[in-house]
Structures are given as C-alpha cells and as structure tokens.
Coordinates of C-alpha atoms (C1' of nucleotides) in Angstrom, one line a residue:
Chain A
X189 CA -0.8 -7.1 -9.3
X190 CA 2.0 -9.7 -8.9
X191 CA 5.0 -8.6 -9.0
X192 CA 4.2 -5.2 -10.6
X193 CA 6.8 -3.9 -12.2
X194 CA 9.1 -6.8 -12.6
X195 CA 5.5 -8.6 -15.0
X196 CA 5.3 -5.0 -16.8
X197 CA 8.9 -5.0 -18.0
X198 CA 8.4 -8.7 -18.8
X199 CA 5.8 -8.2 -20.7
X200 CA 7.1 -5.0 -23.2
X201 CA 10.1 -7.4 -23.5
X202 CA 9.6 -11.1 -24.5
X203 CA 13.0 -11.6 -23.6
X204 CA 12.8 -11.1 -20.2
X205 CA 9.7 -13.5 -20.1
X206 CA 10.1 -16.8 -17.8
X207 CA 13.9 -15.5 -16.5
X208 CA 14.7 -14.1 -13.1
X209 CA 14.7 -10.3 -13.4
X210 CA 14.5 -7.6 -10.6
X211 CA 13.7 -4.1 -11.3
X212 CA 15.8 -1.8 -9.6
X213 CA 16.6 2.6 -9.8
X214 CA 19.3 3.9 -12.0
X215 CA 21.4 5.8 -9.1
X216 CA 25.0 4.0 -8.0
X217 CA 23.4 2.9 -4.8
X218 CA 19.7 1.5 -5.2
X219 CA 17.7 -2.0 -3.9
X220 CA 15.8 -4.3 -5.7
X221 CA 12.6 -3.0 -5.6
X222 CA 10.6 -5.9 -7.4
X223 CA 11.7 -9.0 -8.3
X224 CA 10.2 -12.1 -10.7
X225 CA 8.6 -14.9 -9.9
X226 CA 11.4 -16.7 -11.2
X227 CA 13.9 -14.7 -8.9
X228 CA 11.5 -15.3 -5.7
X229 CA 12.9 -18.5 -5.8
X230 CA 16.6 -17.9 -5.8
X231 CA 15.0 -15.9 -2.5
X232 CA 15.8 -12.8 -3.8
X233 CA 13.7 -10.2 -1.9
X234 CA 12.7 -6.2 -2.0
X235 CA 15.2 -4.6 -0.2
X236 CA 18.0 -6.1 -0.9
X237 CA 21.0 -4.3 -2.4
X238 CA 22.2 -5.7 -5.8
X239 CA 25.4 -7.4 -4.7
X240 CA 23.6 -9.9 -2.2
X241 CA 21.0 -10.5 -4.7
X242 CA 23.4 -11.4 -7.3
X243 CA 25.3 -14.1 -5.4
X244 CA 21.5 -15.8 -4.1
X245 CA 20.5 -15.9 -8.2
X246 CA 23.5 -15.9 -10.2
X247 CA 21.3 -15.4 -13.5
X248 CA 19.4 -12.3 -12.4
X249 CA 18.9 -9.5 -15.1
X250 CA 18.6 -6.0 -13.1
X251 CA 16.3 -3.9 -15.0
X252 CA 16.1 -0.1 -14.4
X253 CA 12.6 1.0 -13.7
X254 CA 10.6 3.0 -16.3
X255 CA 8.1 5.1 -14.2
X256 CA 6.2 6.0 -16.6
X257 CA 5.0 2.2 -17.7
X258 CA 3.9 1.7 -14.1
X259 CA 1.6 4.5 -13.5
X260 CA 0.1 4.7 -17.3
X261 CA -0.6 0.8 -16.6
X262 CA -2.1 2.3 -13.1
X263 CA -4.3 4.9 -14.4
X264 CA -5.5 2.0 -16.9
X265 CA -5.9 -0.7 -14.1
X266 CA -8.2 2.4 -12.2
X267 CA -11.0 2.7 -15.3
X268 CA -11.1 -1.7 -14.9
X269 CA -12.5 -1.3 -11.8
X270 CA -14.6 1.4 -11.7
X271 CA -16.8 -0.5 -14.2
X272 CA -17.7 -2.7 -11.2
X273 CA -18.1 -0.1 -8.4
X274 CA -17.3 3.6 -8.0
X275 CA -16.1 2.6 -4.4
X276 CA -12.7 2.4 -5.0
X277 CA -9.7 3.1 -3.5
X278 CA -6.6 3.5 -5.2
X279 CA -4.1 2.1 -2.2
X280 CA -0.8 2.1 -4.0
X281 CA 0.4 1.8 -7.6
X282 CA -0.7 -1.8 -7.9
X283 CA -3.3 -2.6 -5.1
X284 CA -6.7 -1.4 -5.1
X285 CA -9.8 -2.1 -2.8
X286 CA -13.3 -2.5 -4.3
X287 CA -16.4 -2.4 -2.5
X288 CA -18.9 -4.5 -4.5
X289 CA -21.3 -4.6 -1.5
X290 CA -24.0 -2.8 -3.2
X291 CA -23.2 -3.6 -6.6
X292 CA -21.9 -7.3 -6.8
X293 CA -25.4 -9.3 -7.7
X294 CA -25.6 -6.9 -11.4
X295 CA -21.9 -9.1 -12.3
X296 CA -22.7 -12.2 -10.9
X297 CA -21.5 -12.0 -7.5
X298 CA -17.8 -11.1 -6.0
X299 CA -16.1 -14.1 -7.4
X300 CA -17.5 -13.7 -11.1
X301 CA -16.3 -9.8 -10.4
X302 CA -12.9 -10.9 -9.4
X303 CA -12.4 -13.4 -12.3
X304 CA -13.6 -10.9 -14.8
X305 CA -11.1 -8.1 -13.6
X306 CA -8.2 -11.0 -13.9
X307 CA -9.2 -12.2 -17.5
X308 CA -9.5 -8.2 -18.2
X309 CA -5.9 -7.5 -17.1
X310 CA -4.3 -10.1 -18.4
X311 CA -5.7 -9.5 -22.1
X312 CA -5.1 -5.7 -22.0
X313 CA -1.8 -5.7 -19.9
X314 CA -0.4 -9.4 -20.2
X315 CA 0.3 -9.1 -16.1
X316 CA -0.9 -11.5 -13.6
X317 CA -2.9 -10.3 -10.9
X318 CA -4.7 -11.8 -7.3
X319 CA -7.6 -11.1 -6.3
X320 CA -8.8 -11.4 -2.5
X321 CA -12.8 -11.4 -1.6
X322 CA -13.5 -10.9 2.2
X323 CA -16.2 -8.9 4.9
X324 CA -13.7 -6.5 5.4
X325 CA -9.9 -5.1 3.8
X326 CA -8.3 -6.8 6.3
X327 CA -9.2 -10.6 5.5
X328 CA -9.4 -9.6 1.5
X329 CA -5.6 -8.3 1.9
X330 CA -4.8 -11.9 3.7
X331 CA -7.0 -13.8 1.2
X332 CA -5.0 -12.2 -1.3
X333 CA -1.7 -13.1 0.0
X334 CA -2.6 -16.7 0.6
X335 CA -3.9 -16.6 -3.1
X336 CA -0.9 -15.8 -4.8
X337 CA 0.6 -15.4 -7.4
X338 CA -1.9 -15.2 -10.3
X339 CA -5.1 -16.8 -7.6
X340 CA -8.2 -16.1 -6.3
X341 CA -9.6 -16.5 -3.0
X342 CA -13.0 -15.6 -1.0
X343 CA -12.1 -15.6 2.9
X344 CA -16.2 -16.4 3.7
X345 CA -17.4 -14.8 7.2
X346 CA -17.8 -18.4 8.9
X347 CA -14.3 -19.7 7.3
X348 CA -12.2 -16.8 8.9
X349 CA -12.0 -18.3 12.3
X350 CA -10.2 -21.6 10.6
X351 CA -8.3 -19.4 8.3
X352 CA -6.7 -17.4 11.1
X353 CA -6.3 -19.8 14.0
X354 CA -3.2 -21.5 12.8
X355 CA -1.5 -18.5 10.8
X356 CA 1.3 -16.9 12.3
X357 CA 0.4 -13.1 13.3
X358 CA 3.0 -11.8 11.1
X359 CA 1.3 -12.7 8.1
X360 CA -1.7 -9.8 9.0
X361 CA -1.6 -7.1 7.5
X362 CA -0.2 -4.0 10.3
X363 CA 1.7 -6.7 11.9
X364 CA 5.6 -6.3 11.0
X365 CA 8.7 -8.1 12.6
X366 CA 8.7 -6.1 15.8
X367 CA 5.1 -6.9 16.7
X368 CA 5.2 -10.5 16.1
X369 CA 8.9 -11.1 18.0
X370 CA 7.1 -9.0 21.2
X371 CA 3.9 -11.2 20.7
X372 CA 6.5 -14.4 20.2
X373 CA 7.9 -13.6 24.1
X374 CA 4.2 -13.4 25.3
X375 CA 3.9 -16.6 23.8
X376 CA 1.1 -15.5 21.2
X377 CA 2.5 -17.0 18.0
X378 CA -0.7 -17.5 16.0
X379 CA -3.7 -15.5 15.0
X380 CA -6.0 -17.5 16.9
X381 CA -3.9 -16.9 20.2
X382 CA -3.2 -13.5 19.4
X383 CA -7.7 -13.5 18.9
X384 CA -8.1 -14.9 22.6
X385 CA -5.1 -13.3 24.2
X386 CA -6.9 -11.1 27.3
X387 CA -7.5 -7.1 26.2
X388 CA -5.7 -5.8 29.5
X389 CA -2.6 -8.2 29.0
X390 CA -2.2 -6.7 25.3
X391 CA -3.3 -2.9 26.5
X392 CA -0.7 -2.9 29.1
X393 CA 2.1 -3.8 26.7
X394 CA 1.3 -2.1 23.9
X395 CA -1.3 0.4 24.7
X396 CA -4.3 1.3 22.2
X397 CA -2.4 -0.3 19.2
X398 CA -2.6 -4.1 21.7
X399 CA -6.7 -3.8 21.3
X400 CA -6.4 -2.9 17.6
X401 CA -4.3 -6.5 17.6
X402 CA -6.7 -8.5 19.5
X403 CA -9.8 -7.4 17.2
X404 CA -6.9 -8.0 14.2
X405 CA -6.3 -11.5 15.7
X406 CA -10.7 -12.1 15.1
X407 CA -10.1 -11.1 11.5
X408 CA -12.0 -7.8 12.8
X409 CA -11.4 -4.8 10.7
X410 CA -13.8 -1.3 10.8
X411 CA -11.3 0.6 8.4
X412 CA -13.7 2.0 5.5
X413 CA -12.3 2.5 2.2
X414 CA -11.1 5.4 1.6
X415 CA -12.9 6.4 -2.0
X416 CA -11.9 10.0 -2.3
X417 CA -8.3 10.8 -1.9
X418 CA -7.4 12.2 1.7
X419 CA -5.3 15.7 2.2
X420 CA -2.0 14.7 2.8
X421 CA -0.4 15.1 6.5
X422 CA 3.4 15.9 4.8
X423 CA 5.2 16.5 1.6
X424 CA 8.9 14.9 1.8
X425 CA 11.6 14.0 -0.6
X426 CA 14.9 12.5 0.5
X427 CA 18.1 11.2 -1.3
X428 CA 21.0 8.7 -1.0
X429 CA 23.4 9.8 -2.7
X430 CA 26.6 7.8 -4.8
X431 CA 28.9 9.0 -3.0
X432 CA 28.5 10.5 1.1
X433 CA 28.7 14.0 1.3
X434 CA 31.0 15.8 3.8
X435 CA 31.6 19.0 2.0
X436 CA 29.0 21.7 3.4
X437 CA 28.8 23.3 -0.1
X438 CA 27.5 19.6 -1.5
X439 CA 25.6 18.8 1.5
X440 CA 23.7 22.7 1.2
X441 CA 23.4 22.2 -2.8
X442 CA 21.4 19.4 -2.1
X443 CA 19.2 20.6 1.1
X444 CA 18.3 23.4 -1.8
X445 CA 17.3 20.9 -4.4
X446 CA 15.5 18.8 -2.1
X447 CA 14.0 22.0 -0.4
X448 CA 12.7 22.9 -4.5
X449 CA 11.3 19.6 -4.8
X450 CA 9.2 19.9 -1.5
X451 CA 8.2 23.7 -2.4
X452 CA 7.2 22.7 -6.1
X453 CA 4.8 19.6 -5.5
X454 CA 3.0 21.7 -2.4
X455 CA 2.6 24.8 -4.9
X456 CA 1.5 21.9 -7.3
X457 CA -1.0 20.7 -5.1
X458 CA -1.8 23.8 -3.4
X459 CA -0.7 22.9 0.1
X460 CA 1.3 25.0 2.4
X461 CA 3.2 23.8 5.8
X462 CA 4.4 25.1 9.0
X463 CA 7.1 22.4 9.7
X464 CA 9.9 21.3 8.2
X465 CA 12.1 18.3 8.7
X466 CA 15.7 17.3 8.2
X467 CA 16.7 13.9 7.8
X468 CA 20.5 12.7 7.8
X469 CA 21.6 9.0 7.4
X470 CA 25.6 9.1 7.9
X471 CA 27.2 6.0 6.6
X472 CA 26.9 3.3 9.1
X473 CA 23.0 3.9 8.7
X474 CA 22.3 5.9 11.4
X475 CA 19.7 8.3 10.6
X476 CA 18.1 11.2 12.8
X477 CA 15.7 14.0 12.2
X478 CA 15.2 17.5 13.4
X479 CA 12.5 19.4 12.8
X480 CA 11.5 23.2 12.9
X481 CA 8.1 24.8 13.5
X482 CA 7.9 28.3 11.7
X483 CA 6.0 31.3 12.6
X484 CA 3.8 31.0 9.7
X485 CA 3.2 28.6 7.0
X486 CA 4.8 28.4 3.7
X487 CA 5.8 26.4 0.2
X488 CA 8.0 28.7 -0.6
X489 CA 11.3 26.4 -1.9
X490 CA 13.9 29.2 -0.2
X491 CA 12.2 29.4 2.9
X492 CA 12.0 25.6 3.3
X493 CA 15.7 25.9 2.7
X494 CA 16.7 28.8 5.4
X495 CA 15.1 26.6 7.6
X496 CA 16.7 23.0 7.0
X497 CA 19.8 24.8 6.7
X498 CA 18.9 26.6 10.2
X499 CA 18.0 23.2 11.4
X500 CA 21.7 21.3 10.2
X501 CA 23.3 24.8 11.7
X502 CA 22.1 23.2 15.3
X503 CA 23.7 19.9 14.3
X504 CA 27.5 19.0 14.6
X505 CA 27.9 16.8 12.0
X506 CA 30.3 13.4 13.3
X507 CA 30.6 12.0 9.7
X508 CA 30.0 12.0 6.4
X509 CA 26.5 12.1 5.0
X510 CA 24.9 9.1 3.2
X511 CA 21.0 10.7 3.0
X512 CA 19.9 13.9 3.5
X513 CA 15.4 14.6 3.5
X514 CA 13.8 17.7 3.9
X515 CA 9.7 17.6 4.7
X516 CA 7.0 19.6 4.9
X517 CA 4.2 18.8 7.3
X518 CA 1.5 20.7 9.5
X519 CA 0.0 21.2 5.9
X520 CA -2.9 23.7 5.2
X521 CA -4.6 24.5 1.9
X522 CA -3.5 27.6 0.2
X523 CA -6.4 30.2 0.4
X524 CA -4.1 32.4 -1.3
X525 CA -3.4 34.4 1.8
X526 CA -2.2 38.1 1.2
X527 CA 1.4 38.0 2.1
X528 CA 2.4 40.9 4.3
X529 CA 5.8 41.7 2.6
X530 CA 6.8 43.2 -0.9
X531 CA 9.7 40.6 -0.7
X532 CA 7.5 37.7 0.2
X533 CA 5.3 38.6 -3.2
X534 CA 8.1 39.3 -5.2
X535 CA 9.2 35.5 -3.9
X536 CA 5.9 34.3 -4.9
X537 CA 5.9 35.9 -8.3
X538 CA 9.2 34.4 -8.8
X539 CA 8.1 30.7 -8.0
X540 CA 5.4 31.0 -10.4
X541 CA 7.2 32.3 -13.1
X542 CA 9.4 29.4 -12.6
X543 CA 7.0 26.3 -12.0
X544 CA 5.1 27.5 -15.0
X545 CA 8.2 26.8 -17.7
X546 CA 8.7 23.9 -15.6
X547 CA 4.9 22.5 -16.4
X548 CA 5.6 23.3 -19.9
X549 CA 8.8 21.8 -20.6
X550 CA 9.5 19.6 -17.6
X551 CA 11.1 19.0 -14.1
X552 CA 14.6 20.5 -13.7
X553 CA 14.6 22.5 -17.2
X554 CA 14.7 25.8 -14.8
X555 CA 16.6 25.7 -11.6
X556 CA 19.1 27.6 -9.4
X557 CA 22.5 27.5 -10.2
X558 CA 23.9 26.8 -7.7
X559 CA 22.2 22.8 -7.5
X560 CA 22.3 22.4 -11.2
X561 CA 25.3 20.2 -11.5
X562 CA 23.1 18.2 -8.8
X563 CA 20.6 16.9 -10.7
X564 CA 20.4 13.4 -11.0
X565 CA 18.2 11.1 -12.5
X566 CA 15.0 10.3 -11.3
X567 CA 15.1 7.8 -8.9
X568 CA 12.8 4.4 -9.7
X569 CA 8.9 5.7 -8.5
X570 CA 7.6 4.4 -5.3
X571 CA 5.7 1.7 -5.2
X572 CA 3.3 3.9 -2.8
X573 CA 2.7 5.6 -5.5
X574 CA -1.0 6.7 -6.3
X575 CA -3.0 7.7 -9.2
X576 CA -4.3 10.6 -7.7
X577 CA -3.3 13.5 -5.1
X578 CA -0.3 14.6 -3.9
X579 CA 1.6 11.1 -4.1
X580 CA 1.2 11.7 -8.1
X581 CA 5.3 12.4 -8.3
X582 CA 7.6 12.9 -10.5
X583 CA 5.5 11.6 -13.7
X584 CA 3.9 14.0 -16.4
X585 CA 0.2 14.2 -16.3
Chain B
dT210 C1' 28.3 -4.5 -6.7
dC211 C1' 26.3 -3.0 0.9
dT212 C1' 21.5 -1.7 2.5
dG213 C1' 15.6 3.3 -1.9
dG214 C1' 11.9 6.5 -1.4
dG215 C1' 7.2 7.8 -0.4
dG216 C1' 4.1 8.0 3.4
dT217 C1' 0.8 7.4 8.2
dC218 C1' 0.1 6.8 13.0
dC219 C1' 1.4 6.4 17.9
dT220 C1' 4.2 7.4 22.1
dA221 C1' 6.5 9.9 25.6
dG222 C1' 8.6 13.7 27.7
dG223 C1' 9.0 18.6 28.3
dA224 C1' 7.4 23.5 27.9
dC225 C1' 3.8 26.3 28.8
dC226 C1' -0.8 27.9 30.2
dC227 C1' -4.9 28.5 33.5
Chain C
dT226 C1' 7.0 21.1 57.6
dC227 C1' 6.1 20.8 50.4
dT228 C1' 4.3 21.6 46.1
dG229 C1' -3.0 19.8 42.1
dG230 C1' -5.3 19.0 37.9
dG231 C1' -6.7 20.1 33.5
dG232 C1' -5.1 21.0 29.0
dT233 C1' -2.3 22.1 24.3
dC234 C1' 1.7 22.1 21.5
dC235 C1' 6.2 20.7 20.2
dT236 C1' 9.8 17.3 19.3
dA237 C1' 12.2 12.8 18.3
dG238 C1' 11.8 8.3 17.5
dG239 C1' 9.8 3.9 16.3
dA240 C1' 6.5 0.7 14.0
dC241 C1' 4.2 -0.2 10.0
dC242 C1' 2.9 -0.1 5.0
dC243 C1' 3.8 -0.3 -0.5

DNA sequence: TCTGGGGTCCTAGGACCC
DNA sequence: TCTGGGGTCCTAGGACCC
C-alpha cells in the first residue's frame, strides 16, 4: 500500500484528503510513523519526532493512529489476494508477496493480476497501492519501489541487468546506510559494481553476508515465500515512557507490566521461553541489553519478572531511564508439560483465570495492583504487524 | 513539541567439554 | 624447554527490515 496508514485515515476523513498529514501514537513522546504524499514533499520522513517535522511542513495535521482500521483493512487486503494464488505471504501489515507462477495464465498474466488487485483496492478501500512483478522477491520489492506511488512495474529477467547497473546499492532491499557507506570506501557505489565486485574481496570484509551482496548486486535472490506463518524466535514488548524513570518502584512497576505483556501473548500463542532480555535506553539514547538463560522454560508473567528484575539487580544504573524492554526468546511450544511444583500449578491456574476475563472483556481489565496506575494507552501498532501468528498484537480478533 | 515498537539474522569472544 | 583440535552454548552488540 502507499502510504498505509496516513491513505486509510484520509480516506474515512475527506477532510484530510489532498493535505499533508502524518500519523503518529498517542503517548507524549512518539515519531511519525507514516506520513502523506503531500507531506513527502515538505521531506517529512518516518522517524522523525514531531517537532522537526513540524518546522520542514508547517501545515502538517498529526493524526493519532487507529489500530484497528489498519489491520481490519489488512485482514481484507489478505482475502484480495488469495483469489489469485494461495501462495501468499503476509510480510507486514501493508506488503504482501504473491506467487502467481503457477496460476498467472487463468487471470491474464502477472500484469493483468497486478492491475486487477489495484482497481480492486482502490474501489473497496479508496487507498493507493504499487504493485512490483519480478523472477524473484527481491527485484518485485525494487520494481515496486521504483513504481511508486500508485504504479506498476514488471522488472523482466533480461531487463534486470540495465535496471540494476546504475542504481545505487542502497536502494536494494537488505542494504541499509551502514552497508552502502562500507561499500562507498571500497568504491562499490552501484549495483552493477557491487554485481562484479570479486567474492573474496567482499567475503573478507564482510564475511558470508559479502557473498549474499554480490548475488544481491545480480538481482539474484533464492529466498522462497514464506506461505505459512513461521514459529517465532522471541516475544518482546518495550516502552518509552513520557517522562524517564529513576525511581526503582516506577522502573519495577513497569518491568512487571511489560513482563505481563510478554507472558500473556506467549500463553496466547502457546509458546514458552528459556531466555529473557532486558533492554534500557537512558536519556541520551544509549541503550544496552542483558539477558538471562533460566533453568527451564516458562511464560509465566512473574517469573519473567524475577528474572528482568534479577537481571537490572546486576546493573548499576548511571541515569535515568528513557526505555525499558523485557523479551522472551529460546521459544518452544507448550506441550503442556506437568509442572513439578504445587506452587508452579497454583501460578498456572492463576494466569488462566486471569487471561480468560481478559479474552472476554479486554486487555488490562484485570491486572496487578501494583502496575495499574501504569497503564497507558496503546501505543500506535507496528507497521511489522501481521495478520496472522504471534505478531497479531494488541488488536481484538 | 527531540528521536516508537515489533522483529530476524549474524558475529565474536569466552566458558566449558571431550 | 610449552601447551591440539573438535565441538556446543551463552552473551552482547550491530545491521537490517516494516
């Protein structure tokens, strides 16, 4: 989609239409996190924090995301496609990959696919979208790129050697800022160069990832799509708060609400973990993270808890505390282990009791005391958000 | 009205084992 | 008259993505 939630919000208000808006969260320190076509232009980008966006576009209206809009319109989007091809995978809240490989010649071919998916949004949803038609993910996700806003564009096997040998190599998709300035100093500025630099020269500096970037710089890509949804490797949840925390109290309140968070989703999702992670951003942005491995795995929301806090108890805090995270990885399945202590099944019980009124009437309605004048908000969903699986957060089925 | 939140993968050093 | 080679697991940090 272009520019997801920013066309969404548009769209369920006319007045919005054709203006420079940016949708950002509701807490007291949040980013933009989409911005309108018309705001692109002021240069107003994701990221940026509302002050500096403000003084680049002047007339910007800051919207406060609606999670809900964005992954009803999501779930919708989903059904679209799947009339084409069930090889589809979901790869955030507004970007999908579809295989059409075996099915394309019943609609007409890829580009009569692609158009028909744009007319079909745009009359149920009133959003623009781009569609990008290439051999593999990696030159569709380019063609995309290069197609937008509202295009369409088939990257051809025999045109992707033109199309990459001028483009600079931060415009590929797994190549970020750090990449291209260490390719820059090896004077590899374009794909093309990147395509014909020698394997050893790019293994030696950057190990296994430097032949990934050669075949990257040939516009080759093996990824498959990935159709069914994967397990998950962690379950996190972190926070900035509105004002930095120095007060252990504060700081443990919200490990414990965080910890809850963490606990519920696995229990939700039937996962449990023998890791956990805290993360700590102190004001001037520096952020660091310590993690624990326990004797046995767990979703248990007060034994995630003991164990951050055990974690910060090894840490002498030098300042205040902007963000705290707490994460669970090392993740199993739950096979419903029999848990050797009375007090372990009592805790289970317990958790149960409690995420079941929670299903029934909502995040947060049942908590511990001692984080309930913590609750804030819900922050604006991430854009990494998927339909399905454990990244399904914070949104009512 | 200074800088969000959700992830994945890779690396490199150290502990520990046979 | 100096100290191998194979491996696993753990940890912290960095790069990338939406």
């Amino acid at each position: 989609m272009d520019a997801f939630f920013a066309s969404v919000e548009q769209q369920s208000n006319p007045k919005l239409r054709g203006k420079p808006i940016a949708v950002i969260g509701s807490a007291g320190r949040t980013v933009i996190t989409t911005r309108s076509y018309e705001a692109r232009k002021y240069g107003v980008k994701t990221g940026m924090n509302l002050y500096e966006a403000k003084k680049l576009c002047p007339p910007l209206i800051f919207v406060i995301g609606n999670n809900e809009k964005y992954t009803h319109t999501c779930r919708e989007l989903q059904k679209i496609y799947l009339r084409f091809t069930p090889e589809v995978e979901a790869y955030s809240i507004d970007e999908a990959f579809l295989d059409v490989t075996a099915s394309h010649h019943l609609f007409g071919g890829p580009e009569a696919i692609g158009n028909t998916i744009k007319k079909e949004i745009k009359k149920q949803f009133g959003i623009n979208c781009t569609a990008g038609i290439a051999p593999n993910i990696l030159l569709a996700k380019l063609a995309s790129d290069i197609a937008k806003p509202d295009g369409l564009k088939w990257i051809r096997p025999e045109d992707a050697g033109s199309v990459l040998e001028c483009l600079p190599v931060k415009e590929l998709w797994g190549i970020g800022s750090r990449f291209s300035e260490k390719l820059d100093a090896m004077g590899i500025k374009t794909c093309g160069e990147l395509g014909r630099a020698p394997a050893s020269l790019l293994r030696n500096k950057f190990g296994i990832i430097g032949e990934h970037l050669k075949a990257m710089g040939m516009g080759i890509c093996n990824r498959p799509l990935h159709v069914h949804e994967e397990d998950p490797k962690s379950i996190g949840h972190s926070m900035t708060f509105d004002k930095n925390l120095s007060q252990r109290s504060a700081i443990e309140a919200e490990m414990l609400k965080l910890s809850d968070m963490v606990g519920r989703r696995a229990r939700r999702y039937g996962f449990i973990g023998r890791k956990v992670t805290l993360t700590v951003r102190y004001p001037d942005f520096e952020t660091f993270s310590k993690q624990t491995t326990l004797a046995g795995h767990t979703n248990h929301t007060h034994e995630i808890y003991r164990n951050a806090v055990s974690i910060l108890d090894t840490i002498i805090l030098k300042n205040s505390v902007r963000l705290l995270g707490v994460s669970l990885s090392s993740l199993a399945r739950d096979q419903g282990q029999a848990l050797l202590f009375a007090e372990q099944r009592k805790e289970k019980a317990l958790l149960q009791a409690i995420d079941a009124v929670n299903d029934r009437h909502g995040d947060f309605k049942l908590i511990w005391a001692s984080y309930l004048r913590n609750i804030a908000p819900p922050r604006v969903i991430s854009p990494a958000w998927k339909p399905s699986g454990v990244r399904h957060i914070g949104v009512k089925n």
